[in-house]
mmCIF file of C-alpha atoms in Angstrom:
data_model
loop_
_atom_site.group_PDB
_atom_site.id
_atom_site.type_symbol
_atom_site.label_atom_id
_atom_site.label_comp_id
_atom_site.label_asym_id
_atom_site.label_seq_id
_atom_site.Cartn_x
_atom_site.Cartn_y
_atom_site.Cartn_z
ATOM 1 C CA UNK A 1 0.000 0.000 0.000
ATOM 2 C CA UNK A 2 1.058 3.447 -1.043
ATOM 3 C CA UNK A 3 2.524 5.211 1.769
ATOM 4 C CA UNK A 4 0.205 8.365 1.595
ATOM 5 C CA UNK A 5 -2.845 5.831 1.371
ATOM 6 C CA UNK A 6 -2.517 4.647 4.962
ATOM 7 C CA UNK A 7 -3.081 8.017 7.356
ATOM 8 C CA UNK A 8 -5.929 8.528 4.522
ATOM 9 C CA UNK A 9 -7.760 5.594 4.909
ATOM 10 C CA UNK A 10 -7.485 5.765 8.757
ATOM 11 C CA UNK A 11 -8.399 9.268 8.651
ATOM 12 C CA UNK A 12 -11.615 7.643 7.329
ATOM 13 C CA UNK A 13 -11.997 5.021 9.460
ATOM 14 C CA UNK A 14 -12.063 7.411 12.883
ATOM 15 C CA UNK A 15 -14.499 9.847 10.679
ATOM 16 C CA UNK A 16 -16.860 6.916 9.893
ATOM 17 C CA UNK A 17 -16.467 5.497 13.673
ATOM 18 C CA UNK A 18 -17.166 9.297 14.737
ATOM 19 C CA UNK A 19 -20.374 9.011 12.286
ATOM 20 C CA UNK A 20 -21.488 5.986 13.614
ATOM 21 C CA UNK A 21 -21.291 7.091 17.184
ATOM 22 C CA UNK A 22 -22.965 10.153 16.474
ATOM 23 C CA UNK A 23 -25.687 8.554 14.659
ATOM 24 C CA UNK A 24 -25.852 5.787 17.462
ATOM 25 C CA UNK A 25 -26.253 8.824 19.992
ATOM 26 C CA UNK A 26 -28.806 10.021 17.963
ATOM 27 C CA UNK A 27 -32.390 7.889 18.605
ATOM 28 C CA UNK A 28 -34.673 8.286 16.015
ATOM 29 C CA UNK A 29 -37.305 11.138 16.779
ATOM 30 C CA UNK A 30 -40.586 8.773 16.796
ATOM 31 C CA UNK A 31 -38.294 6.482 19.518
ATOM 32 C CA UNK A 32 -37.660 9.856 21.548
ATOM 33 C CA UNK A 33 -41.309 10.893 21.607
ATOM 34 C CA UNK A 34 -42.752 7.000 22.572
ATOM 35 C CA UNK A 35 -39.732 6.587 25.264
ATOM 36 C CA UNK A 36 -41.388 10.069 26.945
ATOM 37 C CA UNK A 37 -44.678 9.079 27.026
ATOM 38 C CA UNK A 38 -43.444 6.266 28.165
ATOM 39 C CA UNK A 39 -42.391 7.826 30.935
ATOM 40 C CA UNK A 40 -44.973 9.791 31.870
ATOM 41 C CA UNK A 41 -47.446 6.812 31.679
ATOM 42 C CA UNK A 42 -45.106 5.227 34.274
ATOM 43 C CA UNK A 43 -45.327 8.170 36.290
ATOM 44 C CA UNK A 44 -49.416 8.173 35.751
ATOM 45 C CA UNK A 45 -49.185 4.373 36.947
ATOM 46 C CA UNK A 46 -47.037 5.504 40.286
ATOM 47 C CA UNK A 47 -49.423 8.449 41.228
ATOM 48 C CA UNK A 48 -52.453 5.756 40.594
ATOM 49 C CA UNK A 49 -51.151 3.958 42.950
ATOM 50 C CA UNK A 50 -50.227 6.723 45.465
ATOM 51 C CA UNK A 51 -53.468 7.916 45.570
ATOM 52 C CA UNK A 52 -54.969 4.570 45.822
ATOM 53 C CA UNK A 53 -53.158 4.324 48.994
ATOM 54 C CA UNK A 54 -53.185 7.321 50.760
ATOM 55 C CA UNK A 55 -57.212 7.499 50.212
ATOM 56 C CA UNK A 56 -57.676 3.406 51.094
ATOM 57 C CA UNK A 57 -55.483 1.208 52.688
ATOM 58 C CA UNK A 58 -52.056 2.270 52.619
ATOM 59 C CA UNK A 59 -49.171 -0.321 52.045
ATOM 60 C CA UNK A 60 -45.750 1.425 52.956
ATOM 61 C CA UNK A 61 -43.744 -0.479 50.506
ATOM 62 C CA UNK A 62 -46.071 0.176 47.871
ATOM 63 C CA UNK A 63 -46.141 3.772 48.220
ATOM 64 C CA UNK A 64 -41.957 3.337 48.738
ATOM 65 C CA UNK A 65 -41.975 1.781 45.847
ATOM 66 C CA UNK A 66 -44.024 3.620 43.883
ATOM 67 C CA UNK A 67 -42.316 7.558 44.807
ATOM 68 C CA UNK A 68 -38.836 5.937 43.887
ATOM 69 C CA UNK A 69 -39.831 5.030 40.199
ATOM 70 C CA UNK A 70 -41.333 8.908 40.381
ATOM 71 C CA UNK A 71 -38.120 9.958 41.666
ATOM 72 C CA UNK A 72 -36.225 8.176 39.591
ATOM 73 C CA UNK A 73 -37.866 8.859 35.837
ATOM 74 C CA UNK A 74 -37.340 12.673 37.359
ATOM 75 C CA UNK A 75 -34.150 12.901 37.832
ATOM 76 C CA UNK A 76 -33.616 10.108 34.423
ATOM 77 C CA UNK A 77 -32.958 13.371 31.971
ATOM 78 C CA UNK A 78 -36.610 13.617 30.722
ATOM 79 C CA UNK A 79 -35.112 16.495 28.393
ATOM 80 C CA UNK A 80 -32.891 14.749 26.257
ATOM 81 C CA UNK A 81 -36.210 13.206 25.037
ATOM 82 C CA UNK A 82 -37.351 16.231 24.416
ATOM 83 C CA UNK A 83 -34.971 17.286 21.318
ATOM 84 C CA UNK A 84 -34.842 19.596 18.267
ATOM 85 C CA UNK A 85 -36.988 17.863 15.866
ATOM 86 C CA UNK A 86 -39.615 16.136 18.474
ATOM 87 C CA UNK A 87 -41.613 18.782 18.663
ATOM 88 C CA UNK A 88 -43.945 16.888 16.071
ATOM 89 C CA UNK A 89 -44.601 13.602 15.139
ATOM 90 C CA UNK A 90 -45.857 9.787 16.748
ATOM 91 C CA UNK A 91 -44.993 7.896 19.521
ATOM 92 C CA UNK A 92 -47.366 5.457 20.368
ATOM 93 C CA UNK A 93 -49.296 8.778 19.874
ATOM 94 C CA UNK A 94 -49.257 11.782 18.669
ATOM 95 C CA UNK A 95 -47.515 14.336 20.521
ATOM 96 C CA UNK A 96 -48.852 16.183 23.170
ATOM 97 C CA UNK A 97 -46.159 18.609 23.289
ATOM 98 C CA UNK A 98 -47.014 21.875 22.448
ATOM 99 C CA UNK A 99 -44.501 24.355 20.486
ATOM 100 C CA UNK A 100 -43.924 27.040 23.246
ATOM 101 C CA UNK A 101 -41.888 23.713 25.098
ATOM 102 C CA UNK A 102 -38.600 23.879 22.557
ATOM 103 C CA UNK A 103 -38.448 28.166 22.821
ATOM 104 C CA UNK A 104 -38.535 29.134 26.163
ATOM 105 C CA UNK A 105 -35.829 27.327 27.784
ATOM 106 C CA UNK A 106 -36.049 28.970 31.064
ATOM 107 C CA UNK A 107 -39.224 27.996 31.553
ATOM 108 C CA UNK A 108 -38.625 24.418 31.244
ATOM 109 C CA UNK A 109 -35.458 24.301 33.487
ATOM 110 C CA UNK A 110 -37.913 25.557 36.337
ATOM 111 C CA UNK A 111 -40.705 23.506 35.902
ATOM 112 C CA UNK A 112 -38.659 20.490 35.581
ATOM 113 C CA UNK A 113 -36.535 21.607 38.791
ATOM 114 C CA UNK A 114 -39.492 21.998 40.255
ATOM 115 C CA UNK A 115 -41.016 18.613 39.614
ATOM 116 C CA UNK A 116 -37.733 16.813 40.553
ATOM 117 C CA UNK A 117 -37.188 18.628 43.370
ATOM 118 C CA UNK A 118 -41.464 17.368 44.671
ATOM 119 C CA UNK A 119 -40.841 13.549 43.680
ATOM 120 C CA UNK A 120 -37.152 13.171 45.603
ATOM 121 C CA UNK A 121 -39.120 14.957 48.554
ATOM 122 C CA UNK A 122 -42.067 12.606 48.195
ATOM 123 C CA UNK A 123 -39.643 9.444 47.865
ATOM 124 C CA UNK A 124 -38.129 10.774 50.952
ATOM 125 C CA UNK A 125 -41.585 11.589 52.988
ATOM 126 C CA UNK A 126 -42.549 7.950 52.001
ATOM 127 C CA UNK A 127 -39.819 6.421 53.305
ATOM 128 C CA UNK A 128 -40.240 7.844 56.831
ATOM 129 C CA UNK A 129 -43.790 6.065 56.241
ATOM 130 C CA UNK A 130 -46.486 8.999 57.730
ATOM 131 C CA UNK A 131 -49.220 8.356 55.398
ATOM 132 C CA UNK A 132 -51.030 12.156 56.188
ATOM 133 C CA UNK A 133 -47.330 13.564 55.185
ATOM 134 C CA UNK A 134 -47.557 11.649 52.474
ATOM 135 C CA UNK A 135 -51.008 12.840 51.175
ATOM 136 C CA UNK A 136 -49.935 16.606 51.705
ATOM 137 C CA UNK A 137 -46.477 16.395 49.511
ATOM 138 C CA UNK A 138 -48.061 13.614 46.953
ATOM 139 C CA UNK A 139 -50.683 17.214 46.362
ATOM 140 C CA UNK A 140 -47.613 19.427 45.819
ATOM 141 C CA UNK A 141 -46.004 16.614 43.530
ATOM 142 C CA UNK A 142 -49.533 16.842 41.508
ATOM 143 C CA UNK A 143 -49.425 20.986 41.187
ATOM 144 C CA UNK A 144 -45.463 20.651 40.088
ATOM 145 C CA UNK A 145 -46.826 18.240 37.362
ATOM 146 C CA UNK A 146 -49.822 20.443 36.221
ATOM 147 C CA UNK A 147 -48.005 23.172 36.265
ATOM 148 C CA UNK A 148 -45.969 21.783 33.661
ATOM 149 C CA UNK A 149 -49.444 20.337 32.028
ATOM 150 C CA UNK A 150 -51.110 23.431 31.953
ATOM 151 C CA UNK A 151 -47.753 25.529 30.252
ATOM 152 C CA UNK A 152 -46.979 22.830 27.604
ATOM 153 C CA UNK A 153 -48.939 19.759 27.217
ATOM 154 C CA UNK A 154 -52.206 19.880 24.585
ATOM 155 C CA UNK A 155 -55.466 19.470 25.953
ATOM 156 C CA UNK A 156 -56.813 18.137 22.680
ATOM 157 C CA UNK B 1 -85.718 7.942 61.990
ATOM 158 C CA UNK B 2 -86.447 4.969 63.171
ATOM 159 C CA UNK B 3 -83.622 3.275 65.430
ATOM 160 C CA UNK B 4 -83.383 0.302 63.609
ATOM 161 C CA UNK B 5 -82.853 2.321 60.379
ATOM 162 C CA UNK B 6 -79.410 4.515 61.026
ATOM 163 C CA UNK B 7 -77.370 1.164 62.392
ATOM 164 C CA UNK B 8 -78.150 -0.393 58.739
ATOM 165 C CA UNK B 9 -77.128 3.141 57.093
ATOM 166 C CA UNK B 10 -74.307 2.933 58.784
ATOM 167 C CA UNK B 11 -73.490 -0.683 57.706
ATOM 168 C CA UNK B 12 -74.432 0.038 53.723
ATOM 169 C CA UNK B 13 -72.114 2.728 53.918
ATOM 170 C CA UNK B 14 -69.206 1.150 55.172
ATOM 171 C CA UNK B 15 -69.871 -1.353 52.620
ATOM 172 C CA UNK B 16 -70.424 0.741 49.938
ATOM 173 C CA UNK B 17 -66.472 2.763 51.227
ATOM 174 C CA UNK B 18 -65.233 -0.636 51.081
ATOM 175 C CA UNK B 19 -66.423 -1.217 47.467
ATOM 176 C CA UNK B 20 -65.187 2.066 46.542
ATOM 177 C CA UNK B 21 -61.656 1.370 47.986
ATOM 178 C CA UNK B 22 -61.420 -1.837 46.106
ATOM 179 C CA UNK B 23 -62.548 -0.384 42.928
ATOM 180 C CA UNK B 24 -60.280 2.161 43.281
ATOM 181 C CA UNK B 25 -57.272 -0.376 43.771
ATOM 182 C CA UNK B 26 -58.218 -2.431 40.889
ATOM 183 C CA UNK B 27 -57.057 -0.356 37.959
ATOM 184 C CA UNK B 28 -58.765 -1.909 34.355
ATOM 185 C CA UNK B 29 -56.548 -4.310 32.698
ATOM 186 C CA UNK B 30 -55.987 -2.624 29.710
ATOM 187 C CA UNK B 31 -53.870 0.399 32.287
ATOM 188 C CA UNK B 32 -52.035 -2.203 33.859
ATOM 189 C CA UNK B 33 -51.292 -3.362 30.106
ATOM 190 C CA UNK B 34 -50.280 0.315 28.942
ATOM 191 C CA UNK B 35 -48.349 0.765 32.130
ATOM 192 C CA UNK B 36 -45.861 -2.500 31.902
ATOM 193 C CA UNK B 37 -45.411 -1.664 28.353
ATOM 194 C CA UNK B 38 -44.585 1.965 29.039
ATOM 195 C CA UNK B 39 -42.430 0.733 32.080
ATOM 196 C CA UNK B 40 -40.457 -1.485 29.747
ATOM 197 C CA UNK B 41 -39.750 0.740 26.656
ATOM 198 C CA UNK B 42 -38.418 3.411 30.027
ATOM 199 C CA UNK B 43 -35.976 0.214 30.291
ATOM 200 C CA UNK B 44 -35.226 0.140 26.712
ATOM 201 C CA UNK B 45 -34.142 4.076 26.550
ATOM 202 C CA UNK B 46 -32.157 3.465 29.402
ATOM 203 C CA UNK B 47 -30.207 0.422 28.063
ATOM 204 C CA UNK B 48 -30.138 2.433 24.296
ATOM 205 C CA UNK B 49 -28.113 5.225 25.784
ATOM 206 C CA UNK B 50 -26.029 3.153 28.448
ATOM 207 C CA UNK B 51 -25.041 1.240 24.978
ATOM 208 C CA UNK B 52 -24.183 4.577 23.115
ATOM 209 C CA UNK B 53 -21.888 5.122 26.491
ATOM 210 C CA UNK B 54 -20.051 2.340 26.698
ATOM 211 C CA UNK B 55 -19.658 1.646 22.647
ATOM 212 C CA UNK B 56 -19.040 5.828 22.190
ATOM 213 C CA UNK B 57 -17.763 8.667 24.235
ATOM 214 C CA UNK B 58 -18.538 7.715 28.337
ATOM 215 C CA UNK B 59 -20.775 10.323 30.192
ATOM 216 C CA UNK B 60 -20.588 9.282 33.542
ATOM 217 C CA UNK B 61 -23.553 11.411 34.763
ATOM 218 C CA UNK B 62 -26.097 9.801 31.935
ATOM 219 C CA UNK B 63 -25.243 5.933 32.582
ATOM 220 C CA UNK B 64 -25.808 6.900 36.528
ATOM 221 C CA UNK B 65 -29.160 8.344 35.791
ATOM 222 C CA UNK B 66 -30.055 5.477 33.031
ATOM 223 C CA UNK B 67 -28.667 3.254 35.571
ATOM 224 C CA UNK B 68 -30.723 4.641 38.544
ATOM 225 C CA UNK B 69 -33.772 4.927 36.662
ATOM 226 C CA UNK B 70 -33.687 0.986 35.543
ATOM 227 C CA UNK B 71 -33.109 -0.235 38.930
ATOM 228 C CA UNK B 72 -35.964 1.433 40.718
ATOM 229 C CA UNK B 73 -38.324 0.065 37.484
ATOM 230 C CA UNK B 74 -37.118 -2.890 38.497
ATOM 231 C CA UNK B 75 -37.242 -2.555 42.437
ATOM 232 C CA UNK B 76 -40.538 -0.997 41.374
ATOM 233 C CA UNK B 77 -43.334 -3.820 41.986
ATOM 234 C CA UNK B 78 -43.396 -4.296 38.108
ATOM 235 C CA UNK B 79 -45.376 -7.998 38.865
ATOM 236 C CA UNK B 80 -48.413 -6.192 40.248
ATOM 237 C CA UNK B 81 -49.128 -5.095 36.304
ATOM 238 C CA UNK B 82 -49.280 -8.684 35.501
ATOM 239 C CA UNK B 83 -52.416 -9.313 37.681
ATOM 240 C CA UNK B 84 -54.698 -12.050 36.725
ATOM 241 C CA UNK B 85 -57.112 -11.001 33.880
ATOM 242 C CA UNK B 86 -54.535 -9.289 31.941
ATOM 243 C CA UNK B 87 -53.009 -12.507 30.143
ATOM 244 C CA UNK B 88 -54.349 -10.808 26.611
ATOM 245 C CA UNK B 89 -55.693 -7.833 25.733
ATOM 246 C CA UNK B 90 -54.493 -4.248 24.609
ATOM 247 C CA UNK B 91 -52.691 -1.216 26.112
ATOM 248 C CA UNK B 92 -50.492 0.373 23.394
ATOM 249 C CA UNK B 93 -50.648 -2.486 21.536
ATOM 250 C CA UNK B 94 -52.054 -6.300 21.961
ATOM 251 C CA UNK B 95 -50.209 -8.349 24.824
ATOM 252 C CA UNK B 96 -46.745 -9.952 24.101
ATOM 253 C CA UNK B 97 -47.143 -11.726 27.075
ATOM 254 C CA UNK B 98 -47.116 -15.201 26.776
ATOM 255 C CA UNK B 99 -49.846 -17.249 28.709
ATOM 256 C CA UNK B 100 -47.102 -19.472 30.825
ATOM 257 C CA UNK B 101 -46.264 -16.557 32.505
ATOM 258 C CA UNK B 102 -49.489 -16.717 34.623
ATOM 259 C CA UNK B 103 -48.931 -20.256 35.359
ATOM 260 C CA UNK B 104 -45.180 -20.669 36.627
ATOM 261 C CA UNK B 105 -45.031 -17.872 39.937
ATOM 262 C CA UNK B 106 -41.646 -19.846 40.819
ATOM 263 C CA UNK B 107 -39.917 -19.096 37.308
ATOM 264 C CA UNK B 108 -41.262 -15.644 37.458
ATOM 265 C CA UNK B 109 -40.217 -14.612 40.495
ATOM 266 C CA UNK B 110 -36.604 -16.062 39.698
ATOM 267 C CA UNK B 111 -36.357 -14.495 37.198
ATOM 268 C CA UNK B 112 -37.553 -10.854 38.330
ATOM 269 C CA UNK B 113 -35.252 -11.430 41.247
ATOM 270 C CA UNK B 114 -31.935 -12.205 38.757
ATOM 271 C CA UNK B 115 -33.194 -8.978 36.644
ATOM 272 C CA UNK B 116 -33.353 -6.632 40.183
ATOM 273 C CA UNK B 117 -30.466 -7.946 41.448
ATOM 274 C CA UNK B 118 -28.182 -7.199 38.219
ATOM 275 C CA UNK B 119 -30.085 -4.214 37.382
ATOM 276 C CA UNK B 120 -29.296 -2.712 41.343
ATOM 277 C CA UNK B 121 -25.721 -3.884 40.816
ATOM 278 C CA UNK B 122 -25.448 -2.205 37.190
ATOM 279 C CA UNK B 123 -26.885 1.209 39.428
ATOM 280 C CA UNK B 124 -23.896 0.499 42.148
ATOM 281 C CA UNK B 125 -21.359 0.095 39.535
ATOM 282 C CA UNK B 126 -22.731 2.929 37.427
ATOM 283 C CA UNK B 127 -21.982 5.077 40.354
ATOM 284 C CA UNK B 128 -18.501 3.852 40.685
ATOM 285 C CA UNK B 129 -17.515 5.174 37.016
ATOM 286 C CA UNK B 130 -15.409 2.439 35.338
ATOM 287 C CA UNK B 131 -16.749 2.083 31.807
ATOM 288 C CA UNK B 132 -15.675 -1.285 30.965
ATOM 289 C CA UNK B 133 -17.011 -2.834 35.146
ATOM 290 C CA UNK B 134 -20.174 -0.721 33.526
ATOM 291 C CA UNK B 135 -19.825 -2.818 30.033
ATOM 292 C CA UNK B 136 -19.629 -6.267 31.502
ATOM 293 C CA UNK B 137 -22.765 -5.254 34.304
ATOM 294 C CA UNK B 138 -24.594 -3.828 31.400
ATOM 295 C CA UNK B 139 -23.819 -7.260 29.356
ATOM 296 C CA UNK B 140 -25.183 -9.068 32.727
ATOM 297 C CA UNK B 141 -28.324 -7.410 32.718
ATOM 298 C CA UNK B 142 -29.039 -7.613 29.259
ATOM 299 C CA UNK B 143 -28.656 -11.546 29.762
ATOM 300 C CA UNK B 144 -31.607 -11.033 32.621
ATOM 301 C CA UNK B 145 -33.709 -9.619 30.249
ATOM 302 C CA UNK B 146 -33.450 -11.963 27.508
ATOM 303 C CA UNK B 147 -33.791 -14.854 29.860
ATOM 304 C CA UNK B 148 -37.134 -13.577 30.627
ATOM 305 C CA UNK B 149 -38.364 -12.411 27.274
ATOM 306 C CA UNK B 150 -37.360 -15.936 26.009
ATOM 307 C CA UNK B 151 -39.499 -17.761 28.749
ATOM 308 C CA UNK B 152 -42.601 -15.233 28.504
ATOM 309 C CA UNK B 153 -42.598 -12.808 25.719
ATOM 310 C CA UNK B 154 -43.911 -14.129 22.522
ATOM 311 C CA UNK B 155 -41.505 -12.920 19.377
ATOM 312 C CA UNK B 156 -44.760 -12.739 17.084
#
């Protein structure tokens, strides 16, 4: 092989490894939007259950159980499923998003901060195990998500 | 009102609470459907970008929070949405469940107790930072899952 052939071909080589990271790092939109509702449906499942408890029989380790898969999907980096190019298009649905979510950054940044910061204090209220405690910051865990709702989810 | 009358109130209306409460902690089969798919596709955007980590550039922050979020699906009472009644039928799609899964609690719960256990230890060594301990946990868990989608998930 000609000497100046080498460094070229393995020039190519790390730029089509670089492409094929970058395209492996890169989830197809329609898999972005269906992992985030995803999400939120496990979320819908945990505060189902929540509620269920705190207004029949409550089961500690349910309710344990249940705020740490809250906390968790939370804190998971919900945003990165919300990239440039998501903004329309099909999950298992269509999106819900509306527009006004990929333009006012700020915005976001709080009422995700906000929601976090309600589901690690409900994961820690349920772990001390007061059911009435419970109840009160499962409520402020519900505003934190409506908030969110009301700002930048659809109602149609 | 007669005296005989208010004890009998009393007694419909506990019963009719109790009814209530049970209703209420009985979500329709179709939700519990929805909800284990949703809670599994969570499990397959976490193990897409743990994957992108270990096979591209490491972020150390987004395998701890993929890592995080997987284990508490899996610490997260994920059997309950595989109650009795929900061996077919749709929630984002039709059932892949296969029917032996309602027959064979001992194989079940084997198996969700391999897939917590390596999923809890991916979490631990997640949070430790080495990318290739992170590779071969990651490797272990994925062996967990296929274990149990080859015993219960139909590939139809």
């Amino acid at each position: 092989m000609k000497n100046f052939v080498k460094p070229i071909l393995a020039v190519l080589t790390i730029a089509v490894s670089a492409a094929a990271v970058a395209q492996q790092a890169q989830p197809k939109p329609e898999n972005l939007i269906k992992w985030r509702q995803s999400a939120y449906q496990v979320l819908a499942w945990n505060s189902a259950r929540i509620k269920a408890n705190v207004e029949g029989q409550y089961n500690r380790e349910e309710v344990i159980r249940a705020a740490n898969s809250s906390a968790a999907i939370a804190n998971s980096g919900l945003g990165t499923l919300f990239a440039p190019g998501t903004d329309q298009g099909k999950g298992w649905h269509d999106t819900s998003v509306k527009p006004e979510l990929f333009k006012d950054g700020a915005r976001v940044g709080e009422l995700a901060g906000n929601f976090a910061r309600e589901a690690n204090e409900l994961a820690k209220v349920a772990a001390a195990g007061d059911a009435a405690a419970v109840k009160v910051q499962f409520g402020k865990l519900g505003q934190a998500c409506k908030a969110c709702h009301d700002d930048f989810k659809r109602k149609d």
